[in-house]
Tab-separated table of C-alpha atoms and ligand atoms in Angstrom:
chain	number	residue	atom	x	y	z
A	1	MET	CA	-202.595	12.271	122.084
A	2	LYS	CA	-198.895	11.870	122.853
A	3	LEU	CA	-196.524	13.505	120.367
A	4	LEU	CA	-192.797	13.465	119.737
A	5	VAL	CA	-192.106	16.854	118.178
A	6	THR	CA	-188.614	17.383	116.781
A	7	GLY	CA	-187.116	20.838	116.313
A	8	GLY	CA	-189.743	22.149	118.713
A	9	SER	CA	-187.475	24.871	120.102
A	10	GLY	CA	-187.368	26.724	116.780
A	11	PHE	CA	-189.826	29.230	115.357
A	12	VAL	CA	-192.494	27.026	113.769
A	13	GLY	CA	-192.224	24.040	116.112
A	14	SER	CA	-192.481	26.124	119.297
A	15	ASN	CA	-195.623	27.836	118.068
A	16	PHE	CA	-197.092	24.416	117.208
A	17	ILE	CA	-196.320	23.004	120.677
A	18	ARG	CA	-197.830	26.043	122.396
A	19	TYR	CA	-200.954	25.746	120.232
A	20	MET	CA	-201.449	22.009	120.824
A	21	LEU	CA	-200.896	22.179	124.600
A	22	GLY	CA	-203.238	25.168	124.855
A	23	ALA	CA	-205.976	23.780	122.632
A	24	TYR	CA	-206.176	20.218	124.014
A	25	PRO	CA	-205.908	19.165	127.668
A	26	ASP	CA	-205.285	15.563	126.546
A	27	VAL	CA	-202.227	16.365	124.388
A	28	SER	CA	-198.728	15.756	125.757
A	29	VAL	CA	-195.498	16.598	123.958
A	30	VAL	CA	-191.892	15.468	124.139
A	31	ASN	CA	-189.717	17.992	122.303
A	32	LEU	CA	-186.424	16.641	120.905
A	33	ASP	CA	-184.198	19.509	119.814
A	34	LYS	CA	-180.466	19.817	119.260
A	35	LEU	CA	-180.515	23.502	120.222
A	36	THR	CA	-178.569	24.757	117.259
A	37	TYR	CA	-178.134	28.531	117.007
A	38	ALA	CA	-181.844	28.665	116.003
A	39	GLY	CA	-183.164	26.524	118.846
A	40	ASN	CA	-184.112	28.649	121.812
A	41	PRO	CA	-185.656	27.291	125.032
A	42	ALA	CA	-186.984	30.799	125.694
A	43	ASN	CA	-189.451	30.189	122.840
A	44	LEU	CA	-191.279	27.806	125.180
A	45	ALA	CA	-190.536	29.404	128.557
A	46	ASP	CA	-194.281	29.713	129.207
A	47	VAL	CA	-194.850	25.927	128.975
A	48	GLU	CA	-191.574	24.803	130.539
A	49	ASN	CA	-193.240	23.785	133.817
A	50	GLU	CA	-196.308	22.252	132.210
A	51	PRO	CA	-196.442	18.544	133.249
A	52	ARG	CA	-197.636	17.567	129.737
A	53	TYR	CA	-194.442	18.998	128.198
A	54	SER	CA	-190.917	17.652	128.385
A	55	PHE	CA	-187.713	18.570	126.623
A	56	VAL	CA	-184.811	16.402	125.480
A	57	LYS	CA	-181.666	17.976	124.099
A	58	GLY	CA	-180.418	15.835	121.227
A	59	ASP	CA	-179.928	15.252	117.531
A	60	ILE	CA	-182.593	13.552	115.400
A	61	ALA	CA	-179.752	11.719	113.633
A	62	ASP	CA	-178.796	10.042	116.941
A	63	ALA	CA	-180.698	6.733	116.888
A	64	ALA	CA	-179.914	5.985	120.544
A	65	ILE	CA	-181.563	9.129	121.826
A	66	VAL	CA	-184.565	8.806	119.495
A	67	GLU	CA	-185.077	5.197	120.567
A	68	SER	CA	-184.678	5.993	124.250
A	69	ILE	CA	-187.520	8.507	123.963
A	70	LEU	CA	-189.788	6.174	121.995
A	71	SER	CA	-189.111	3.337	124.471
A	72	GLU	CA	-191.330	5.241	126.933
A	73	GLY	CA	-194.180	4.009	124.737
A	74	GLY	CA	-197.610	5.439	124.001
A	75	PHE	CA	-196.636	7.797	121.185
A	76	ASP	CA	-199.392	8.512	118.659
A	77	ALA	CA	-197.234	10.456	116.217
A	78	ILE	CA	-193.875	11.995	115.410
A	79	VAL	CA	-193.953	15.494	113.915
A	80	ASN	CA	-190.608	16.328	112.329
A	81	TYR	CA	-189.860	20.066	112.320
A	82	ALA	CA	-186.112	19.672	112.887
A	83	ALA	CA	-184.048	21.177	110.084
A	84	GLU	CA	-181.557	23.835	109.220
A	85	SER	CA	-183.966	26.382	107.820
A	86	HIS	CA	-182.168	29.450	106.468
A	87	VAL	CA	-181.511	29.547	102.712
A	88	ASP	CA	-178.633	32.051	102.981
A	89	ARG	CA	-176.799	29.826	105.466
A	90	SER	CA	-177.282	26.829	103.157
A	91	ILE	CA	-175.485	28.752	100.417
A	92	LEU	CA	-172.557	29.463	102.751
A	93	ASP	CA	-172.284	25.936	104.188
A	94	PRO	CA	-174.693	23.177	103.087
A	95	LYS	CA	-173.362	20.274	105.185
A	96	ALA	CA	-175.558	20.531	108.291
A	97	PHE	CA	-178.610	20.962	106.035
A	98	LEU	CA	-177.967	17.581	104.459
A	99	THR	CA	-177.015	15.804	107.660
A	100	THR	CA	-180.168	16.804	109.490
A	101	ALA	CA	-182.595	16.569	106.583
A	102	VAL	CA	-181.351	13.298	105.122
A	103	PHE	CA	-179.719	11.284	107.953
A	104	GLY	CA	-181.910	12.836	110.620
A	105	THR	CA	-185.125	12.059	108.754
A	106	TYR	CA	-183.830	8.573	107.931
A	107	THR	CA	-183.178	7.946	111.641
A	108	LEU	CA	-186.688	9.035	112.575
A	109	LEU	CA	-188.246	6.908	109.824
A	110	GLU	CA	-186.364	3.831	110.993
A	111	ALA	CA	-187.498	4.479	114.564
A	112	THR	CA	-191.080	4.946	113.340
A	113	ARG	CA	-190.898	1.458	111.819
A	114	LYS	CA	-189.173	-0.147	114.775
A	115	PHE	CA	-191.612	1.233	117.364
A	116	ALA	CA	-194.681	0.981	115.080
A	117	ILE	CA	-195.551	4.652	115.568
A	118	PRO	CA	-198.994	5.173	113.994
A	119	ARG	CA	-198.157	8.435	112.161
A	120	PHE	CA	-195.077	10.329	110.975
A	121	VAL	CA	-195.639	13.905	109.790
A	122	GLN	CA	-192.840	15.460	107.757
A	123	ILE	CA	-192.883	19.255	107.845
A	124	SER	CA	-191.644	20.427	104.473
A	125	THR	CA	-191.709	23.550	102.393
A	126	ASP	CA	-193.045	25.066	99.170
A	127	GLU	CA	-189.395	25.629	98.183
A	128	VAL	CA	-189.043	22.004	97.040
A	129	TYR	CA	-191.137	22.869	93.960
A	130	GLY	CA	-188.640	25.549	92.908
A	131	ALA	CA	-189.592	28.921	91.421
A	132	ILE	CA	-193.175	29.090	90.128
A	133	MET	CA	-193.171	31.865	87.560
A	134	GLU	CA	-196.900	31.683	86.839
A	135	GLY	CA	-199.969	29.866	88.123
A	136	GLU	CA	-199.963	27.728	91.271
A	137	THR	CA	-198.281	24.460	92.301
A	138	LEU	CA	-200.307	21.362	93.072
A	139	GLU	CA	-199.032	18.554	95.314
A	140	SER	CA	-198.434	16.491	92.156
A	141	ALA	CA	-195.923	18.999	90.717
A	142	PRO	CA	-192.355	17.741	90.254
A	143	PHE	CA	-189.672	18.856	92.688
A	144	GLU	CA	-187.184	21.367	91.255
A	145	PRO	CA	-185.239	22.630	94.279
A	146	ARG	CA	-182.702	25.365	93.562
A	147	SER	CA	-180.831	25.938	96.833
A	148	PRO	CA	-178.920	23.510	99.053
A	149	TYR	CA	-181.657	24.098	101.662
A	150	SER	CA	-184.542	23.171	99.365
A	151	ALA	CA	-182.563	20.318	97.777
A	152	ALA	CA	-181.955	18.830	101.240
A	153	LYS	CA	-185.652	19.204	102.114
A	154	ALA	CA	-186.650	17.609	98.786
A	155	ALA	CA	-184.267	14.701	99.419
A	156	ALA	CA	-185.881	14.146	102.834
A	157	ASP	CA	-189.368	14.261	101.290
A	158	HIS	CA	-188.418	11.668	98.692
A	159	LEU	CA	-187.068	9.435	101.446
A	160	VAL	CA	-190.277	9.817	103.470
A	161	ALA	CA	-192.408	8.986	100.417
A	162	SER	CA	-190.212	5.959	99.686
A	163	TYR	CA	-190.895	4.562	103.172
A	164	TRP	CA	-194.607	4.700	102.387
A	165	SER	CA	-194.293	2.854	99.079
A	166	THR	CA	-191.669	0.381	100.318
A	167	TYR	CA	-192.604	-0.371	103.925
A	168	GLN	CA	-196.067	1.228	104.244
A	169	THR	CA	-194.619	3.374	107.023
A	170	PRO	CA	-197.560	5.654	107.941
A	171	VAL	CA	-196.319	9.016	106.699
A	172	VAL	CA	-197.874	12.332	105.687
A	173	ILE	CA	-195.896	15.236	104.164
A	174	THR	CA	-196.819	18.925	104.315
A	175	HIS	CA	-195.512	21.732	102.104
A	176	ALA	CA	-196.027	25.100	103.749
A	177	ALA	CA	-195.580	28.618	102.425
A	178	ASN	CA	-193.376	31.284	104.091
A	179	MET	CA	-194.369	31.758	107.684
A	180	TYR	CA	-194.257	34.774	109.961
A	181	GLY	CA	-195.261	35.480	113.574
A	182	PRO	CA	-193.868	35.524	117.142
A	183	TYR	CA	-190.500	33.917	118.011
A	184	HIS	CA	-189.232	34.167	114.416
A	185	TYR	CA	-185.427	34.081	114.463
A	186	PRO	CA	-184.161	37.536	113.457
A	187	GLU	CA	-182.204	36.423	110.399
A	188	LYS	CA	-185.318	36.014	108.207
A	189	LEU	CA	-187.033	38.813	106.292
A	190	PHE	CA	-189.855	39.662	108.726
A	191	PRO	CA	-188.059	39.619	112.077
A	192	LEU	CA	-184.833	41.091	110.672
A	193	PHE	CA	-186.636	44.010	109.071
A	194	ILE	CA	-188.945	44.670	112.028
A	195	THR	CA	-186.134	44.602	114.583
A	196	ASN	CA	-183.790	46.648	112.377
A	197	LEU	CA	-186.464	49.324	112.007
A	198	ILE	CA	-187.138	49.352	115.761
A	199	GLU	CA	-183.374	49.802	116.279
A	200	GLY	CA	-183.279	52.653	113.734
A	201	LYS	CA	-181.210	50.625	111.252
A	202	LYS	CA	-181.716	50.157	107.512
A	203	VAL	CA	-183.314	47.069	105.984
A	204	PRO	CA	-181.347	45.113	103.324
A	205	VAL	CA	-183.669	44.377	100.366
A	206	TYR	CA	-182.126	41.758	98.078
A	207	GLY	CA	-181.955	42.582	94.350
A	208	ASP	CA	-184.920	44.433	92.871
A	209	GLY	CA	-187.226	43.446	95.742
A	210	MET	CA	-189.754	42.052	93.249
A	211	LEU	CA	-189.397	38.470	94.497
A	212	VAL	CA	-192.757	37.049	95.506
A	213	ARG	CA	-193.449	34.863	98.526
A	214	GLU	CA	-196.759	33.489	99.832
A	215	TRP	CA	-197.299	34.363	103.507
A	216	LEU	CA	-198.869	32.203	106.210
A	217	HIS	CA	-199.250	33.093	109.890
A	218	VAL	CA	-197.482	30.510	112.054
A	219	ASP	CA	-200.674	29.939	114.122
A	220	ASP	CA	-202.624	29.055	110.972
A	221	HIS	CA	-199.859	26.565	110.202
A	222	ALA	CA	-200.229	25.007	113.668
A	223	ARG	CA	-203.946	24.497	113.006
A	224	ALA	CA	-203.140	22.934	109.631
A	225	ILE	CA	-200.750	20.414	111.206
A	226	ASP	CA	-203.374	19.624	113.828
A	227	ALA	CA	-205.795	18.810	110.978
A	228	VAL	CA	-203.149	16.684	109.233
A	229	LEU	CA	-202.464	14.780	112.467
A	230	ARG	CA	-206.120	14.002	112.999
A	231	ARG	CA	-207.502	13.645	109.469
A	232	GLY	CA	-204.597	13.586	107.016
A	233	VAL	CA	-204.633	10.549	104.733
A	234	LEU	CA	-201.535	8.359	105.102
A	235	GLY	CA	-199.216	8.409	102.118
A	236	GLU	CA	-200.547	11.820	100.987
A	237	SER	CA	-198.976	15.256	100.899
A	238	TYR	CA	-200.716	18.581	101.549
A	239	ASN	CA	-199.830	22.124	100.510
A	240	ILE	CA	-200.510	24.757	103.198
A	241	GLY	CA	-200.906	28.276	101.896
A	242	THR	CA	-203.028	31.391	101.920
A	243	GLY	CA	-202.885	32.924	98.431
A	244	ASP	CA	-201.434	36.079	100.101
A	245	ARG	CA	-198.589	36.655	97.628
A	246	LEU	CA	-196.577	39.849	97.757
A	247	PRO	CA	-193.252	41.130	96.443
A	248	ASN	CA	-190.705	41.740	99.189
A	249	ILE	CA	-190.617	45.466	98.477
A	250	GLU	CA	-194.347	45.759	99.171
A	251	ILE	CA	-193.940	44.003	102.510
A	252	THR	CA	-191.023	46.287	103.287
A	253	LYS	CA	-193.175	49.366	102.605
A	254	LYS	CA	-195.962	48.026	104.819
A	255	LEU	CA	-193.443	47.490	107.629
A	256	LEU	CA	-192.025	51.005	107.163
A	257	ALA	CA	-195.553	52.428	107.500
A	258	LEU	CA	-196.356	50.363	110.599
A	259	LEU	CA	-193.108	51.444	112.259
A	260	GLY	CA	-193.331	55.122	111.252
A	261	LYS	CA	-190.305	55.069	108.908
A	262	ASP	CA	-189.803	56.260	105.330
A	263	GLU	CA	-188.050	54.784	102.307
A	264	SER	CA	-184.679	56.205	103.329
A	265	SER	CA	-184.537	53.144	105.646
A	266	ILE	CA	-184.338	50.861	102.594
A	267	GLU	CA	-180.939	49.666	101.407
A	268	HIS	CA	-180.863	47.695	98.143
A	269	VAL	CA	-178.176	45.007	98.430
A	270	LYS	CA	-176.735	42.262	96.228
A	271	ASP	CA	-179.214	39.500	95.378
A	272	ARG	CA	-179.122	35.982	96.855
A	273	PRO	CA	-177.496	33.516	94.384
A	274	GLY	CA	-180.062	31.262	92.664
A	275	HIS	CA	-182.867	33.298	94.235
A	276	ASP	CA	-186.296	31.788	93.463
A	277	ARG	CA	-188.401	34.655	92.093
A	278	ARG	CA	-191.845	33.411	93.025
A	279	TYR	CA	-193.641	30.780	95.084
A	280	ALA	CA	-197.375	30.104	94.758
A	281	LEU	CA	-199.187	27.130	96.265
A	282	ASN	CA	-202.511	25.660	95.318
A	283	SER	CA	-203.894	24.737	98.775
A	284	GLN	CA	-207.333	23.527	97.741
A	285	LYS	CA	-206.632	19.939	98.791
A	286	ILE	CA	-206.187	20.611	102.517
A	287	ARG	CA	-209.175	22.991	102.479
A	288	ARG	CA	-211.430	20.569	100.635
A	289	GLU	CA	-210.363	17.290	102.251
A	290	LEU	CA	-209.353	18.282	105.794
A	291	GLY	CA	-211.564	21.356	106.298
A	292	TRP	CA	-208.653	23.671	107.138
A	293	GLU	CA	-208.470	27.289	106.092
A	294	PRO	CA	-206.337	30.198	107.289
A	295	LYS	CA	-208.019	32.492	109.837
A	296	ILE	CA	-205.493	35.329	110.037
A	297	GLY	CA	-205.523	37.899	107.214
A	298	PHE	CA	-202.141	39.194	106.078
A	299	ASP	CA	-202.524	42.823	107.199
A	300	GLU	CA	-203.883	41.740	110.582
A	301	GLY	CA	-201.073	39.184	111.040
A	302	LEU	CA	-198.459	41.730	109.987
A	303	ALA	CA	-199.704	44.308	112.505
A	304	THR	CA	-199.896	41.854	115.429
A	305	THR	CA	-196.432	40.499	114.580
A	306	VAL	CA	-194.961	44.009	114.617
A	307	GLU	CA	-196.642	44.618	117.985
A	308	TRP	CA	-195.211	41.343	119.320
A	309	PHE	CA	-191.663	42.330	118.378
A	310	LYS	CA	-192.175	45.802	119.884
A	311	ALA	CA	-193.356	44.218	123.149
A	312	ASN	CA	-190.698	41.480	123.255
A	313	GLU	CA	-187.342	43.201	122.883
A	314	ALA	CA	-186.138	41.063	125.813
A	315	TRP	CA	-186.560	38.018	123.554
A	316	TRP	CA	-184.784	39.253	120.422
A	317	LYS	CA	-182.157	41.724	121.689
A	318	PRO	CA	-179.933	39.017	123.245
A	319	ILE	CA	-180.131	37.016	120.008
A	320	LYS	CA	-179.054	39.970	117.913
A	321	SER	CA	-176.267	40.853	120.341
A	322	GLY	CA	-174.904	37.306	120.424
A	323	GLU	CA	-175.470	36.854	124.167
A	324	TYR	CA	-178.082	34.243	123.495
A	325	GLN	CA	-175.578	31.509	122.657
A	326	LYS	CA	-173.915	31.860	126.044
A	327	TYR	CA	-177.328	31.999	127.730
A	328	TYR	CA	-178.601	28.724	126.423
A	329	ASP	CA	-175.328	26.875	126.944
A	330	ALA	CA	-175.377	27.949	130.593
A	331	GLN	CA	-179.087	27.247	131.057
A	332	TYR	CA	-179.569	24.137	129.005
A	333	GLY	CA	-176.191	22.465	128.614
A	334	GLY	CA	-177.446	19.225	130.199
A	335	ASP	CA	-179.519	16.490	128.672
A	336	ARG	CA	-183.080	16.175	129.880
A	337	VAL	CA	-184.358	19.501	131.147
A	338	SER	CA	-187.865	18.618	132.326
B	1	NAD	P1	-185.798	27.180	112.850
B	1	NAD	O1	-184.453	27.267	112.241
B	1	NAD	O2	-186.377	28.353	113.567
B	1	NAD	O3	-185.862	25.956	113.882
B	1	NAD	C1	-185.308	24.694	113.584
B	1	NAD	C2	-185.213	23.907	114.889
B	1	NAD	O4	-184.685	22.614	114.601
B	1	NAD	C3	-184.278	24.552	115.924
B	1	NAD	O5	-184.878	24.518	117.191
B	1	NAD	C4	-183.034	23.667	115.880
B	1	NAD	O6	-182.329	23.632	117.110
B	1	NAD	C5	-183.661	22.320	115.538
B	1	NAD	N1	-182.716	21.391	114.907
B	1	NAD	C6	-181.908	21.616	113.833
B	1	NAD	N2	-181.182	20.520	113.544
B	1	NAD	C7	-181.557	19.571	114.436
B	1	NAD	C8	-181.186	18.215	114.643
B	1	NAD	N3	-180.262	17.627	113.870
B	1	NAD	N4	-181.776	17.530	115.644
B	1	NAD	C9	-182.695	18.109	116.447
B	1	NAD	N5	-183.079	19.389	116.307
B	1	NAD	C10	-182.520	20.122	115.309
B	1	NAD	O7	-186.751	26.709	111.669
B	1	NAD	P2	-188.310	26.963	111.454
B	1	NAD	O8	-188.485	28.174	110.649
B	1	NAD	O9	-188.992	26.822	112.752
B	1	NAD	O10	-188.665	25.718	110.519
B	1	NAD	C11	-189.095	24.495	111.103
B	1	NAD	C12	-189.462	23.527	110.001
B	1	NAD	O11	-190.485	24.082	109.190
B	1	NAD	C13	-188.291	23.204	109.067
B	1	NAD	O12	-188.349	21.835	108.739
B	1	NAD	C14	-188.580	24.065	107.844
B	1	NAD	O13	-188.056	23.475	106.680
B	1	NAD	C15	-190.098	24.062	107.829
B	1	NAD	N6	-190.703	25.230	107.182
B	1	NAD	C16	-190.444	26.488	107.639
B	1	NAD	C17	-191.047	27.572	107.032
B	1	NAD	C18	-190.780	28.985	107.487
B	1	NAD	O14	-191.247	29.934	106.834
B	1	NAD	N7	-190.096	29.207	108.582
B	1	NAD	C19	-191.913	27.377	105.941
B	1	NAD	C20	-192.153	26.078	105.500
B	1	NAD	C21	-191.543	25.003	106.135
B	2	DAU	O1	-191.071	29.280	101.555
B	2	DAU	C1	-190.845	28.634	102.771
B	2	DAU	C2	-189.459	28.980	103.274
B	2	DAU	O2	-189.509	30.314	103.755
B	2	DAU	C3	-188.964	28.045	104.358
B	2	DAU	O3	-188.874	26.746	103.824
B	2	DAU	C4	-187.601	28.506	104.892
B	2	DAU	O4	-187.195	27.696	105.967
B	2	DAU	C5	-187.743	29.943	105.365
B	2	DAU	O5	-186.488	30.437	105.793
B	2	DAU	C6	-188.290	30.825	104.255
B	2	DAU	O6	-187.316	30.938	103.189
B	2	DAU	P1	-187.067	32.301	102.416
B	2	DAU	O7	-185.719	32.278	101.824
B	2	DAU	O8	-188.221	32.611	101.512
B	2	DAU	O9	-187.157	33.326	103.660
B	2	DAU	P2	-186.288	34.618	104.022
B	2	DAU	O10	-186.981	35.284	105.160
B	2	DAU	O11	-184.848	34.322	104.152
B	2	DAU	O12	-186.473	35.527	102.722
B	2	DAU	C7	-187.762	35.932	102.293
B	2	DAU	C8	-187.562	36.794	101.065
B	2	DAU	O13	-186.942	38.028	101.468
B	2	DAU	C9	-186.642	36.192	100.029
B	2	DAU	O14	-187.096	36.558	98.725
B	2	DAU	C10	-185.293	36.830	100.312
B	2	DAU	C11	-185.682	38.203	100.810
B	2	DAU	N1	-184.767	38.814	101.798
B	2	DAU	C12	-184.420	38.063	102.896
B	2	DAU	C13	-183.544	38.573	103.826
B	2	DAU	C14	-183.159	37.749	105.040
B	2	DAU	C15	-184.283	40.105	101.629
B	2	DAU	O15	-184.640	40.780	100.645
B	2	DAU	N2	-183.429	40.609	102.563
B	2	DAU	C16	-183.019	39.885	103.658
B	2	DAU	O16	-182.218	40.414	104.470
């Protein structure tokens, strides 16, 4: 299986590439990534010299670069992880969110048609459904995005679905819950709180801390996308979740316990504007139809993630100190790296 993975130098995409290359000797991957602030070649340093992996620095909205990659031929699928992913940044400056989600996804869809790629997998989010105050969301639920990030993702999903109904472009869309695990950029709840606590700093809990997210280990997500690539029905969408739903304050207290801190490390700060209070996915479809289920329990995943951050200060310290930007410009300023 030959894959074009976009946004593969970020948190979720890099863990997917590592999983696929490790699990299947017949999988090869071209990773197209713009290397924004969140894209980090160090996330894939361990596969950099693997002959089945190659990296192209570029923008998914650049048709020339996308087409030059696909001209190599033999691609079985495109998996589109590329996006601006942080809700707080989308509130400060939405433009890049729209450009990548809408024009980037459009460019990939057009290339999928032109090169007759057999499968296009759009990696989306539970946030497109908006806040779910009770019960669970099915794939058939209407989209009610409430941040520029989730609105941009919803727009991209609508575009993907329209290519199925209009051109029969072979697409599948996934809606995943909040992920956590290794190589998570330290601006998000888990990695920010873990690294702050290791550094002896306080953790900023937004609002009352009673906002509920559903948590999925990034490796379980990789296995879900593998199942969608192999068995997902074209034109369908699949929720990917665990049912592990916790308020942020409970997660914070678990992290304090794991890192030997007390509640004096908590700082309650101003809430995020338009903050969705709860997400909850019904993930029966992917379990029933594709035979996927999560393997990593929340407490186990939390503990191993904390251990990973404790053991990998060399990965996150340069990011938090701002040296990382200079590092990747110097290391990876050129086009094709391998
Ligand atoms: P991330 O911010 O860690 O990584 C995003 C990657 O995309 C980076 O490597 C960045 O350089 C790249 N990128 C951004 N714009 C690009 C462009 N125009 N062209 C090429 N590359 C570009 O994000 P993540 O957390 O890894 O999320 C990846 C995908 O998964 C996103 O589509 C996100 O919406 C989705 N998702 C994430 C989560 C989560 O909890 N992290 C949950 C559900 C869905
Ligand atoms: O639900 C899937 C989404 O999960 C993905 O689509 C997004 O790309 C990903 O960033 C994530 O979005 P969230 O906004 O849920 O993640 P974040 O880690 O930013 O916040 C998780 C919760 O923690 C949320 O309720 C806000 C809160 N929070 C976050 C930060 C960064 C805090 O209380 N303090 C913080 O400092």
